[in-house]
PDB file of C-alpha atoms and ligand atoms in Angstrom:
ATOM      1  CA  UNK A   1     236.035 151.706 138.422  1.00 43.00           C
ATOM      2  CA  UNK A   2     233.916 152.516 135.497  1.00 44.00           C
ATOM      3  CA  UNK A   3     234.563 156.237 135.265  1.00 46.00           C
ATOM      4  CA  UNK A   4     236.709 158.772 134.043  1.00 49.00           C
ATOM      5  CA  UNK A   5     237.188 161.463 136.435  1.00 53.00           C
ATOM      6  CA  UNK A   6     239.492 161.043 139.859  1.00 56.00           C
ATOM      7  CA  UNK A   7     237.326 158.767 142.157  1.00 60.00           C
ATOM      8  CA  UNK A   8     235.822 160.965 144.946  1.00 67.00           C
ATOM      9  CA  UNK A   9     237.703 160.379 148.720  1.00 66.00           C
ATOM     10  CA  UNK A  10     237.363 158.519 151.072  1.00 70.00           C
ATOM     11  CA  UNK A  11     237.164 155.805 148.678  1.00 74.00           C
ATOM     12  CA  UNK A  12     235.146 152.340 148.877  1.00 77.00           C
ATOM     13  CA  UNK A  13     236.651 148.993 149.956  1.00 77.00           C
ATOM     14  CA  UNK A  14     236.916 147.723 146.227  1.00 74.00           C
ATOM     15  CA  UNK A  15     237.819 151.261 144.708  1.00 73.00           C
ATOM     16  CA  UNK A  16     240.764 151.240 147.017  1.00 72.00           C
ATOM     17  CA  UNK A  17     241.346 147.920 146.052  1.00 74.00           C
ATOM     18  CA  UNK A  18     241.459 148.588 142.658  1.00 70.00           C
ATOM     19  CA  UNK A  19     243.939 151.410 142.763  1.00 66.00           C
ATOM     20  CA  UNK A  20     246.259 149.069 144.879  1.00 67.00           C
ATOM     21  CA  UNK A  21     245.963 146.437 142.683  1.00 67.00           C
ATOM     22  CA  UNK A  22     246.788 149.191 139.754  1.00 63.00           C
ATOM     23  CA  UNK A  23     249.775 150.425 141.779  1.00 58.00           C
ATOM     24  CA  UNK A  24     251.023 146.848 141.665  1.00 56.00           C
ATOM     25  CA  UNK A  25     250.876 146.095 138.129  1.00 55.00           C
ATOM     26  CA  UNK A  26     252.100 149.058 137.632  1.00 52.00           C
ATOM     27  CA  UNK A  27     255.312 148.185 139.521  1.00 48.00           C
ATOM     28  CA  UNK A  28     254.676 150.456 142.500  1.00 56.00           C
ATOM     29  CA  UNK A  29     256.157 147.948 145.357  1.00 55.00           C
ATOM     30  CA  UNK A  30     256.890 150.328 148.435  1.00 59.00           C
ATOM     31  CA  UNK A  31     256.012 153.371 150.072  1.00 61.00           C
ATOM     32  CA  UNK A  32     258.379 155.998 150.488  1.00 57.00           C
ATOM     33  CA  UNK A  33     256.904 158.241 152.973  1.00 56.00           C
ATOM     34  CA  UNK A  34     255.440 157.416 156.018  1.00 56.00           C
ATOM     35  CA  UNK A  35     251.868 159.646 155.406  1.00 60.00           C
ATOM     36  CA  UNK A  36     250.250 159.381 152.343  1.00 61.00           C
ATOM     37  CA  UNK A  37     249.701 162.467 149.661  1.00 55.00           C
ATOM     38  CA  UNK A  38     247.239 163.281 147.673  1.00 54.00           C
ATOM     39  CA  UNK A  39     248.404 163.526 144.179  1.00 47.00           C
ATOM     40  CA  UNK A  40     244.739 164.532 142.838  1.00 51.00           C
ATOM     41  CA  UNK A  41     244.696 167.513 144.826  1.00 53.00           C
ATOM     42  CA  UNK A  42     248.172 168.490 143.888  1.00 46.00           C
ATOM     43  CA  UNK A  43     248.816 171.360 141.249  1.00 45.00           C
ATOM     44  CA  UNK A  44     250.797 169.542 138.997  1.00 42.00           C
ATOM     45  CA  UNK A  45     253.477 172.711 138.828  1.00 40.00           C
ATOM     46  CA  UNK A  46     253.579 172.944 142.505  1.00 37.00           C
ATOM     47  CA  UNK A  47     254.035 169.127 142.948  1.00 37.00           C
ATOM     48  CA  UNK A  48     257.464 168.135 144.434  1.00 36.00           C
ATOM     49  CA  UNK A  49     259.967 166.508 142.526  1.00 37.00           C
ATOM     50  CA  UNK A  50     260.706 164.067 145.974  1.00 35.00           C
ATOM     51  CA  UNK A  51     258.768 164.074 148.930  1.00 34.00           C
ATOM     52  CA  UNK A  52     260.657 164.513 152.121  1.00 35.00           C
ATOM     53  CA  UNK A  53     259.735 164.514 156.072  1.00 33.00           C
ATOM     54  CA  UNK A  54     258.861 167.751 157.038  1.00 31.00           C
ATOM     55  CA  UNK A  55     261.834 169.750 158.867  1.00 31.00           C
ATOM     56  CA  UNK A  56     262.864 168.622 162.276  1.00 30.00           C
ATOM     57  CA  UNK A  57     261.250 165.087 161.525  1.00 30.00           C
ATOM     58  CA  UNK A  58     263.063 161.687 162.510  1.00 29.00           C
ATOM     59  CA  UNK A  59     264.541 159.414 160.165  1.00 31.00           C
ATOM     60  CA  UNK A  60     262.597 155.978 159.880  1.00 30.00           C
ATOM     61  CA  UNK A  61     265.009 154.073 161.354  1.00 31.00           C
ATOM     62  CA  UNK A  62     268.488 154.423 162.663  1.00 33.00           C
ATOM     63  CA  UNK A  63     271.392 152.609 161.482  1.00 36.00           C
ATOM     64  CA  UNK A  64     274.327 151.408 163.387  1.00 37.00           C
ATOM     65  CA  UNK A  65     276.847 154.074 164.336  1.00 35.00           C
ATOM     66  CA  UNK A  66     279.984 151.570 163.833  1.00 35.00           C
ATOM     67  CA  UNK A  67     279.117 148.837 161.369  1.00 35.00           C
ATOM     68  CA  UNK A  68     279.194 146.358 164.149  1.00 33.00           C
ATOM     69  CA  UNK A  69     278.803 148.921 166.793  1.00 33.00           C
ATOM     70  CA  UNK A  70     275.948 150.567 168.951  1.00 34.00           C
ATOM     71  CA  UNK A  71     272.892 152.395 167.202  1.00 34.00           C
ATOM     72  CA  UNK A  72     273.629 155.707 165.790  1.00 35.00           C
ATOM     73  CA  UNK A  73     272.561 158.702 167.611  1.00 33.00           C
ATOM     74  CA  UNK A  74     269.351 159.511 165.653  1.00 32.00           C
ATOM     75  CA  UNK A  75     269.907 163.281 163.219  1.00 31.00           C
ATOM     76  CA  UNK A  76     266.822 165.666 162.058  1.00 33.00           C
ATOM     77  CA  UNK A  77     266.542 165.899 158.729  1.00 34.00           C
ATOM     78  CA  UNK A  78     266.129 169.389 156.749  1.00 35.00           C
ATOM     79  CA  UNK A  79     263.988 169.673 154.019  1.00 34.00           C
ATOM     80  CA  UNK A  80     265.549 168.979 150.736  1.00 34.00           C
ATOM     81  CA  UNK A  81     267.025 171.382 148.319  1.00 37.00           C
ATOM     82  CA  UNK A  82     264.355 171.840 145.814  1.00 38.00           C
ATOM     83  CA  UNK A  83     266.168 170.264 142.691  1.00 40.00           C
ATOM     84  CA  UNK A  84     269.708 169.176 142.077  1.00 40.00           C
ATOM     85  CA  UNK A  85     272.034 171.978 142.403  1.00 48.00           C
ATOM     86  CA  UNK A  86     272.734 173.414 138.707  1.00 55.00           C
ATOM     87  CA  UNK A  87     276.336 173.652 139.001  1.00 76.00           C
ATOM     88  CA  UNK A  88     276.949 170.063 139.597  1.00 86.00           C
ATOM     89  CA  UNK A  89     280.966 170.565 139.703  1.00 87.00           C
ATOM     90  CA  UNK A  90     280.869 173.071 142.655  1.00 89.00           C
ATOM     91  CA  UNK A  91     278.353 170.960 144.190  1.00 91.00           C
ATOM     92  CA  UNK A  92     281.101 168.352 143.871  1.00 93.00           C
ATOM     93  CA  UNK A  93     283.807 170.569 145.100  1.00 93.00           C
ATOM     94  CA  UNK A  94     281.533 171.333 148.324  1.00 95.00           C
ATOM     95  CA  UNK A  95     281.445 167.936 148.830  1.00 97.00           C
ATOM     96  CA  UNK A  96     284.962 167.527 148.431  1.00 96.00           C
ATOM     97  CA  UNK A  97     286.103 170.342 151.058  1.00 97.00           C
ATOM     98  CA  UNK A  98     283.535 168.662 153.947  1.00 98.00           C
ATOM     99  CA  UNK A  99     285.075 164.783 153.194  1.00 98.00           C
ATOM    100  CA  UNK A 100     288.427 166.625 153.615  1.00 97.00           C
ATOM    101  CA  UNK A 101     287.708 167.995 156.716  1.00 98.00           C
ATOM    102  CA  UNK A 102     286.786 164.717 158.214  1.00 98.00           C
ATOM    103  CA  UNK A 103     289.908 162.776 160.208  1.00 98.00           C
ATOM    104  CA  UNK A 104     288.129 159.808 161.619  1.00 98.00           C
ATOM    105  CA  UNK A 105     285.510 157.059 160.174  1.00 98.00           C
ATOM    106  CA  UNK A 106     282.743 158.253 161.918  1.00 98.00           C
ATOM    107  CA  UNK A 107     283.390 161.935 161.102  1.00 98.00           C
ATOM    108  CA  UNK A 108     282.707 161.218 157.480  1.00 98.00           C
ATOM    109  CA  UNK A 109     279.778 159.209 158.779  1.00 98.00           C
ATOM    110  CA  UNK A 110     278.542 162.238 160.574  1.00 98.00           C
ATOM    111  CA  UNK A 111     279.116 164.472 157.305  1.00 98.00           C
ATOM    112  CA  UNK A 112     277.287 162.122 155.746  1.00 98.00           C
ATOM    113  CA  UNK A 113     273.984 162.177 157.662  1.00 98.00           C
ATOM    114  CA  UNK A 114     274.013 165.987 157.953  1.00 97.00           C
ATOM    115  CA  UNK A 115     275.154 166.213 153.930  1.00 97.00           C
ATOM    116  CA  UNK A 116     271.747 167.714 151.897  1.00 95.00           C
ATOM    117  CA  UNK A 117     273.372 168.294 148.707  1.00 94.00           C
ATOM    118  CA  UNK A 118     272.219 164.562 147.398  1.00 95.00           C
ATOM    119  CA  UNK A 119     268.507 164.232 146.571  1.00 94.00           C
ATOM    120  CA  UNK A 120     269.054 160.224 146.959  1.00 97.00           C
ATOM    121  CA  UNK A 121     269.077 161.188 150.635  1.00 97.00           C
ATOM    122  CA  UNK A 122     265.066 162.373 150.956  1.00 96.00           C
ATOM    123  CA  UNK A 123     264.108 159.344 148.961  1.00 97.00           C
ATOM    124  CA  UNK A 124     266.080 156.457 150.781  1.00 98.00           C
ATOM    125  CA  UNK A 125     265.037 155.117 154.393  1.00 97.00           C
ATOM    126  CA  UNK A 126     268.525 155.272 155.621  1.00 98.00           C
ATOM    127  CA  UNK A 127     272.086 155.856 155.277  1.00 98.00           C
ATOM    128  CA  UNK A 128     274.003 152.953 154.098  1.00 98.00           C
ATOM    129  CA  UNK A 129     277.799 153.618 155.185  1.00 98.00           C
ATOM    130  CA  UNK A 130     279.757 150.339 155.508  1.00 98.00           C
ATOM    131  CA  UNK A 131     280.310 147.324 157.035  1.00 98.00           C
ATOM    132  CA  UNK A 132     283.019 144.837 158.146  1.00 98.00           C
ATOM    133  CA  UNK A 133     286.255 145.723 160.082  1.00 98.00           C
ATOM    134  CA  UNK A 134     287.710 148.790 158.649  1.00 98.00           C
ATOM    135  CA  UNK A 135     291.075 147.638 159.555  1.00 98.00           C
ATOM    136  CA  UNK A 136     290.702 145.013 157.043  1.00 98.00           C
ATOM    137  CA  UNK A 137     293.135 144.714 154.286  1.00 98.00           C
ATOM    138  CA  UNK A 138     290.345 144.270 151.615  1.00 98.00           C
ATOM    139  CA  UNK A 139     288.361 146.765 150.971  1.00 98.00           C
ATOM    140  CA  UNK A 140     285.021 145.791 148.657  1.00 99.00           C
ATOM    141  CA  UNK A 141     283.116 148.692 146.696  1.00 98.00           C
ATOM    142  CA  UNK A 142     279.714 147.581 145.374  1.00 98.00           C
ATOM    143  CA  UNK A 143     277.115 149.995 143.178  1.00 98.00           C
ATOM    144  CA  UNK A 144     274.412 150.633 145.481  1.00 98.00           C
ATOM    145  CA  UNK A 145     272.212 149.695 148.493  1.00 98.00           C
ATOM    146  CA  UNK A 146     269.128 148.331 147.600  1.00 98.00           C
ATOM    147  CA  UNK A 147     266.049 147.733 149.161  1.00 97.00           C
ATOM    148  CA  UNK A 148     267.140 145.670 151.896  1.00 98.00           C
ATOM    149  CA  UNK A 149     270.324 147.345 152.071  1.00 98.00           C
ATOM    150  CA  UNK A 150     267.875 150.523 152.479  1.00 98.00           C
ATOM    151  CA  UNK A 151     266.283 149.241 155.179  1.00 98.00           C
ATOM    152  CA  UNK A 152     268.773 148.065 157.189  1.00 98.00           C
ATOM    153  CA  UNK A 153     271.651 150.547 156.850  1.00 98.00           C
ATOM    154  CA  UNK A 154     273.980 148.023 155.739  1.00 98.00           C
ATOM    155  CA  UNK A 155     275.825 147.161 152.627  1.00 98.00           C
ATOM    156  CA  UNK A 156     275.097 143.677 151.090  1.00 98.00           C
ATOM    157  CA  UNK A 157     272.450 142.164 153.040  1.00 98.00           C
ATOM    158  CA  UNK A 158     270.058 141.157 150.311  1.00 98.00           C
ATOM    159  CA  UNK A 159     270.392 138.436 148.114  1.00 98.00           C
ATOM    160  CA  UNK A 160     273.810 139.876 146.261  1.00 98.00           C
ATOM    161  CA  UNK A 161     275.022 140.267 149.704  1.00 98.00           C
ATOM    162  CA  UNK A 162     274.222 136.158 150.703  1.00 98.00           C
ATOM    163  CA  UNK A 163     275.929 135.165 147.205  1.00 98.00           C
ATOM    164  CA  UNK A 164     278.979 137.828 148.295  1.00 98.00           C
ATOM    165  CA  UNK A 165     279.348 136.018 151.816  1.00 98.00           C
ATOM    166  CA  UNK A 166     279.372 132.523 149.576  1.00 98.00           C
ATOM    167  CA  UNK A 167     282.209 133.991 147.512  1.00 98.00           C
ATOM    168  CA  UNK A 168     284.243 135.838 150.623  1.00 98.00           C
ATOM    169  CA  UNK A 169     283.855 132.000 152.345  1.00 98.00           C
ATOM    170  CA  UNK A 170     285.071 130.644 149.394  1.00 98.00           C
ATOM    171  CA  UNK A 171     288.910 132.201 149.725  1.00 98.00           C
ATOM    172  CA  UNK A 172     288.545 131.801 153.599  1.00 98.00           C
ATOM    173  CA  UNK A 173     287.504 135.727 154.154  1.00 98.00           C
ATOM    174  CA  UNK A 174     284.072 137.026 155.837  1.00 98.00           C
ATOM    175  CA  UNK A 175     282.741 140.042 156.912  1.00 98.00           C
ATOM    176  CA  UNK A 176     285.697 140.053 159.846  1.00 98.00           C
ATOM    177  CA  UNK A 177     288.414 140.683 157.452  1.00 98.00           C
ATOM    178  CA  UNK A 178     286.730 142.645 154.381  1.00 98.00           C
ATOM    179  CA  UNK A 179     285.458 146.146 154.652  1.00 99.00           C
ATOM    180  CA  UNK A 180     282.558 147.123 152.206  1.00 99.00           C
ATOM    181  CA  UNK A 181     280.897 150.455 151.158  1.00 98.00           C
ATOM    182  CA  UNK A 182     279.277 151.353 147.907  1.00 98.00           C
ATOM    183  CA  UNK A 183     279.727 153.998 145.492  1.00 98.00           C
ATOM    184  CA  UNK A 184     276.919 155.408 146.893  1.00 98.00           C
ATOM    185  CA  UNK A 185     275.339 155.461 150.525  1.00 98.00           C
ATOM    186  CA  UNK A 186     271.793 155.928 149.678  1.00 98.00           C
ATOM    187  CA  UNK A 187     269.658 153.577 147.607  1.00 98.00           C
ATOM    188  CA  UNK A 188     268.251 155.099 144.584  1.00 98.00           C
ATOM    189  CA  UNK A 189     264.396 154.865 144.457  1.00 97.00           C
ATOM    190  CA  UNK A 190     263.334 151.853 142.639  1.00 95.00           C
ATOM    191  CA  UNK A 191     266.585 150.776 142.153  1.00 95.00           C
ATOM    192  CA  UNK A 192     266.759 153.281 139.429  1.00 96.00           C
ATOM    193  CA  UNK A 193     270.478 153.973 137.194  1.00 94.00           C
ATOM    194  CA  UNK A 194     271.926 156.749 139.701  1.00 95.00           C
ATOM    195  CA  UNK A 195     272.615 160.015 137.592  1.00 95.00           C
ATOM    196  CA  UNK A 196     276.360 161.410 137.060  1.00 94.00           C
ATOM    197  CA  UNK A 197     275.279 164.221 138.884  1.00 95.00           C
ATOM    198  CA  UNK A 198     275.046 162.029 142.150  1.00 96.00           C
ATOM    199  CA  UNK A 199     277.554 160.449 141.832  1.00 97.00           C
ATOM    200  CA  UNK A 200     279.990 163.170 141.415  1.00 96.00           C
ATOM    201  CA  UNK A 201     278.594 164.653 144.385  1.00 97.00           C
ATOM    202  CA  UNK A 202     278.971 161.353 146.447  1.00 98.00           C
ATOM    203  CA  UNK A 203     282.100 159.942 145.445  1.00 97.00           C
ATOM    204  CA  UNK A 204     284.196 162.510 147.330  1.00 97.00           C
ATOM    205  CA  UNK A 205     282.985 161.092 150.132  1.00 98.00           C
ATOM    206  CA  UNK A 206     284.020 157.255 148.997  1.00 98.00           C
ATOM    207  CA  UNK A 207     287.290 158.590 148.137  1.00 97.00           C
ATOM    208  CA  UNK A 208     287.595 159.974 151.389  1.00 97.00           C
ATOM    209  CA  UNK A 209     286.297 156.382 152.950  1.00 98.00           C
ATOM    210  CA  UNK A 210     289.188 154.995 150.976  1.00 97.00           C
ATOM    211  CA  UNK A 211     291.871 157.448 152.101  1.00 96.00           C
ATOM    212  CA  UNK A 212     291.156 156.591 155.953  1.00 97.00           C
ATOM    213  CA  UNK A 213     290.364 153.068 156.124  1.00 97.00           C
ATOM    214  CA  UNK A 214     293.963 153.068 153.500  1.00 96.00           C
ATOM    215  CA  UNK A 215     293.218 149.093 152.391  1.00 97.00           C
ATOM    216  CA  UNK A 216     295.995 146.822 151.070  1.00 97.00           C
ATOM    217  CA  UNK A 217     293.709 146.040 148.282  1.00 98.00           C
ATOM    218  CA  UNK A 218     290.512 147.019 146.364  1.00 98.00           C
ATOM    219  CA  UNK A 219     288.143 144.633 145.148  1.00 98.00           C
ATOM    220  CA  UNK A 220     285.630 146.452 142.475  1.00 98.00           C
ATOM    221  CA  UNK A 221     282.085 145.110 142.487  1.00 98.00           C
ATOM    222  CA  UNK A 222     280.913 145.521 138.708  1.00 98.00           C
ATOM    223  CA  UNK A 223     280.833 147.883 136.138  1.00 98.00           C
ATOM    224  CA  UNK A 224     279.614 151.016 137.937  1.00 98.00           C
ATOM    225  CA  UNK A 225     282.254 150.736 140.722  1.00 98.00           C
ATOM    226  CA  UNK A 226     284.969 149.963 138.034  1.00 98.00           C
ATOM    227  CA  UNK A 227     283.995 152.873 135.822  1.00 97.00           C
ATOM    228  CA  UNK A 228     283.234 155.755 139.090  1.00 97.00           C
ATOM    229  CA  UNK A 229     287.365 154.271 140.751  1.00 97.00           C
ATOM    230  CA  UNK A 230     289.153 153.815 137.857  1.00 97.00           C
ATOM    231  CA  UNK A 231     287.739 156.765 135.736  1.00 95.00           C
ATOM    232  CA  UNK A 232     287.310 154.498 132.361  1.00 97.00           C
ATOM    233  CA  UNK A 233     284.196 153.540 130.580  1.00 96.00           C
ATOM    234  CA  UNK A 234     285.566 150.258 129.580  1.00 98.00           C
ATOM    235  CA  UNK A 235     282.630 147.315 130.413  1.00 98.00           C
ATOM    236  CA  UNK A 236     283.415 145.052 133.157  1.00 98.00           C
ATOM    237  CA  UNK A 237     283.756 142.079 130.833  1.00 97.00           C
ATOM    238  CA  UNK A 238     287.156 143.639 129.688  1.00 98.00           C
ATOM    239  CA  UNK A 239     288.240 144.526 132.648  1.00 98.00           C
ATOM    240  CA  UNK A 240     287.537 142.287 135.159  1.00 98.00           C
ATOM    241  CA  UNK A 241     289.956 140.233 136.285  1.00 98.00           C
ATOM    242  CA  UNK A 242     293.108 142.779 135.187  1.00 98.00           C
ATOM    243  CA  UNK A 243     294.484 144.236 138.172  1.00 98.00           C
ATOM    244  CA  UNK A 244     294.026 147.766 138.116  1.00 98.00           C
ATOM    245  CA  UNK A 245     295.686 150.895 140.549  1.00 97.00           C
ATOM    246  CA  UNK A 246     293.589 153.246 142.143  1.00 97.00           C
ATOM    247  CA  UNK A 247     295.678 156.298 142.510  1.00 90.00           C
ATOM    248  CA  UNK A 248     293.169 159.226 144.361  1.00 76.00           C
ATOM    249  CA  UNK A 249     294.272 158.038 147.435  1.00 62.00           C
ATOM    250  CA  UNK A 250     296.227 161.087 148.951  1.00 68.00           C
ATOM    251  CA  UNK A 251     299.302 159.797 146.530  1.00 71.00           C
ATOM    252  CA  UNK A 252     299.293 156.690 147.768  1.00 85.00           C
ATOM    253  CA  UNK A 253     298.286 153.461 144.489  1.00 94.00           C
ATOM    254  CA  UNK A 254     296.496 151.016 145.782  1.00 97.00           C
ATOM    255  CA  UNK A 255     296.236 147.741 143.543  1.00 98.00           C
ATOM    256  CA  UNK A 256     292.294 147.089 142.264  1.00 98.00           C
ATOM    257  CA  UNK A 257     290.705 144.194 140.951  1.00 98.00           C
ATOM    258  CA  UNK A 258     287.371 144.671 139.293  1.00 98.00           C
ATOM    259  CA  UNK A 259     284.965 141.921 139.086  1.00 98.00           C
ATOM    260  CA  UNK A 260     281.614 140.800 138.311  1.00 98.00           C
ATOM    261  CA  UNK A 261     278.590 142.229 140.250  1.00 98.00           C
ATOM    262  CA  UNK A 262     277.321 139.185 142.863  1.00 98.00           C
ATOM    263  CA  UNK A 263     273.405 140.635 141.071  1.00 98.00           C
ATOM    264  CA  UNK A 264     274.615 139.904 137.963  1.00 98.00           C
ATOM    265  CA  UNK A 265     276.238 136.287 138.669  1.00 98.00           C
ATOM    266  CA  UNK A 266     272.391 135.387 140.314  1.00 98.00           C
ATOM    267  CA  UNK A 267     271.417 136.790 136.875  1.00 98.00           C
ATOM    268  CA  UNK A 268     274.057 134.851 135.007  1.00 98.00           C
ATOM    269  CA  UNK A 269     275.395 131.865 137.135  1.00 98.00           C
ATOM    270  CA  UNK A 270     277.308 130.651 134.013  1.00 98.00           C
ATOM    271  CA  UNK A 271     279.392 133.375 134.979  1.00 98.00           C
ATOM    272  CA  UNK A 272     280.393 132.268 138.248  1.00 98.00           C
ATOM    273  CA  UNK A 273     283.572 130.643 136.884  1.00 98.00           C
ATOM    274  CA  UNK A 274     284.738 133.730 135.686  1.00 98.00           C
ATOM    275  CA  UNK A 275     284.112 135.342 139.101  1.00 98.00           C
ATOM    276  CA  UNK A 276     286.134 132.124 140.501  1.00 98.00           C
ATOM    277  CA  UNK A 277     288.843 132.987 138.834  1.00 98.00           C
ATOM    278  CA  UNK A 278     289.061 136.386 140.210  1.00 98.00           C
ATOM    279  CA  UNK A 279     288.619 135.079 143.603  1.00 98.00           C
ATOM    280  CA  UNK A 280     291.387 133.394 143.251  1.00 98.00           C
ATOM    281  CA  UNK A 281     293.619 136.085 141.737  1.00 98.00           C
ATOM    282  CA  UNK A 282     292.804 137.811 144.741  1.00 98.00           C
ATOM    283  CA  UNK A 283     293.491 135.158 147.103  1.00 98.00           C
ATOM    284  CA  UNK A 284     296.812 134.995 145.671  1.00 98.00           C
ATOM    285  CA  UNK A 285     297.501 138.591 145.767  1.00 97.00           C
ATOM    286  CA  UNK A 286     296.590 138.655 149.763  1.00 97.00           C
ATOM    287  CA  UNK A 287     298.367 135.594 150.285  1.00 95.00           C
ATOM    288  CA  UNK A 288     301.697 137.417 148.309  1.00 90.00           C
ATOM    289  CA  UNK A 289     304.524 138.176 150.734  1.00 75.00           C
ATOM    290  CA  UNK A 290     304.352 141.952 149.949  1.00 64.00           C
ATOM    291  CA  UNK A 291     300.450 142.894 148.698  1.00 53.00           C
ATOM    292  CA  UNK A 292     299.696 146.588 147.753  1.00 53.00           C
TER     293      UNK A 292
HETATM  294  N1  LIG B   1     274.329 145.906 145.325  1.00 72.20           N
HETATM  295  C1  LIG B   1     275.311 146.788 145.590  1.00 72.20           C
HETATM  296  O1  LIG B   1     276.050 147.200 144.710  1.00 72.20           O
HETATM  297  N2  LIG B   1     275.449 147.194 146.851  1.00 72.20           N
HETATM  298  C2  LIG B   1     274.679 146.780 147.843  1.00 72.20           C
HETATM  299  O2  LIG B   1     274.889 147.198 148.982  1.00 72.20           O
HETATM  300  C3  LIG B   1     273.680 145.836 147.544  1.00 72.20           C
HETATM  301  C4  LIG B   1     273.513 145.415 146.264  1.00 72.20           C
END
């Protein structure tokens, strides 16, 4: 495209494979609405900070009800709260009061699909609430979903996730006798750093997971799940490995073990050993007479 101005619509075959081809370099690698908008015809004050479905639309695709259940019964989704709410901590709090009021597993994953007060939501395909046997005595909490993890409204079923089976198989566990969620249920777009605003507002709800699936154990998957259970900002190198308590579980500890992320150890497979070793510190801790 030799000019300056926005090209004129509809556009030619090779102008609209130009602007792909753009969109790619530029890292654009997904859609994340189903019907296209024109961003040239936008007014760039009246633009929306996240595009949503409009009211009453369906979600793309419906995840599983129980994580190795029947499909979920599918929810309308409202239109999204315009920007994140300004007073973060009673946003929190609100949070707080509806994970309280849920007494059951798929309560909270009912409050969940109704909750609006986390943007993530409008951007991600689905919810991503758990999987594995929630009467496990592990319980794994990993960052969160990504893309494949966003499409399939499951935790850990991208290439982290194979590499987490590899290490679960390795102590003789699998996805029978582990339960996993992440500190967050929706994927954030791109993959991007999720803000402490979301987080706050999300991780009554993982607290709340905790308090009713009431593990033996925690395993911690990297830094960010370390830092948002254990309320430190020491780096994962320090503490990995150093059992840890997780005491926001209505009064109950429960012993945690952080450990590397299985993204990072396909980054850094030198690494491994060290995740090895944590394995096994955890292997011994299940296999103890008395764990948590
Ligand atoms: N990384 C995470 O932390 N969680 C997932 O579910 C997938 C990748």
């Amino acid at each position: 495209m030799n000019r300056s101005g926005p090209p004129s619509l509809p556009l030619a075959a090779d102008e609209a494979a130009a602007l792909l081809r753009f969109y790619v370099d530029a890292g654009v690698s997904e859609a994340l609405a189903e019907a296209p908008v024109d961003r040239y015809m936008l007014d760039e004050a009246a633009a929306p900070v996240v595009t949503a479905p409009p009211a009453g639309d369906e979600p793309r695709h419906s995840p599983r009800a129980d994580p190795r259940g029947a499909p979920a019964p599918v929810q309308p989704r409202a239109a999204p709260p315009a920007a994140l709410p300004l007073d973060d901590a009673r946003a929190a709090e609100g949070a707080r009061a509806i994970a309280a009021a849920c007494k059951t597993l798929d309560e909270l994953r009912a409050a969940l699909e109704s909750f609006e007060g986390c943007p993530l939501r409008y951007t991600a395909k689905n919810l991503v609430f758990a999987d594995g046997n929630p009467k496990a005595r592990l319980m794994l909490i990993g960052e969160a979903p990504g893309r494949d993890e966003d499409l399939q409204g499951l935790p850990f079923v991208g290439r982290a996730g194979q590499l987490l089976d590899r290490m679960l198989a390795a102590i003789g566990l699998d996805r029978t006798s582990v339960y996993i969620v992440n500190t967050l249920p929706w994927r954030p777009p791109g993959n991007r750093t999720p803000t402490p605003a979301e987080h706050a507002v999300c991780m009554p709800f993982v607290e709340r997971h905790i308090e009713l699936v009431a593990p033996e154990v925690l395993l911690l998957l990297g830094g960010v799940s370390a830092k948002q259970l254990l309320h430190t900002d020491t780096g994962i190198t320090r503490l990995r490995g150093k059992w840890s308590t997780y005491n926001n579980c209505g009064g109950r500890d429960i012993p945690a073990l952080p450990t590397l992320h299985p993204a990072y150890l396909l980054r850094q497979p030198a690494q491994k050993r060290l995740a090895w070793r944590d394995l096994q510190s955890l292997q011994a801790r299940l296999e103890a007479p008395s764990a948590g």
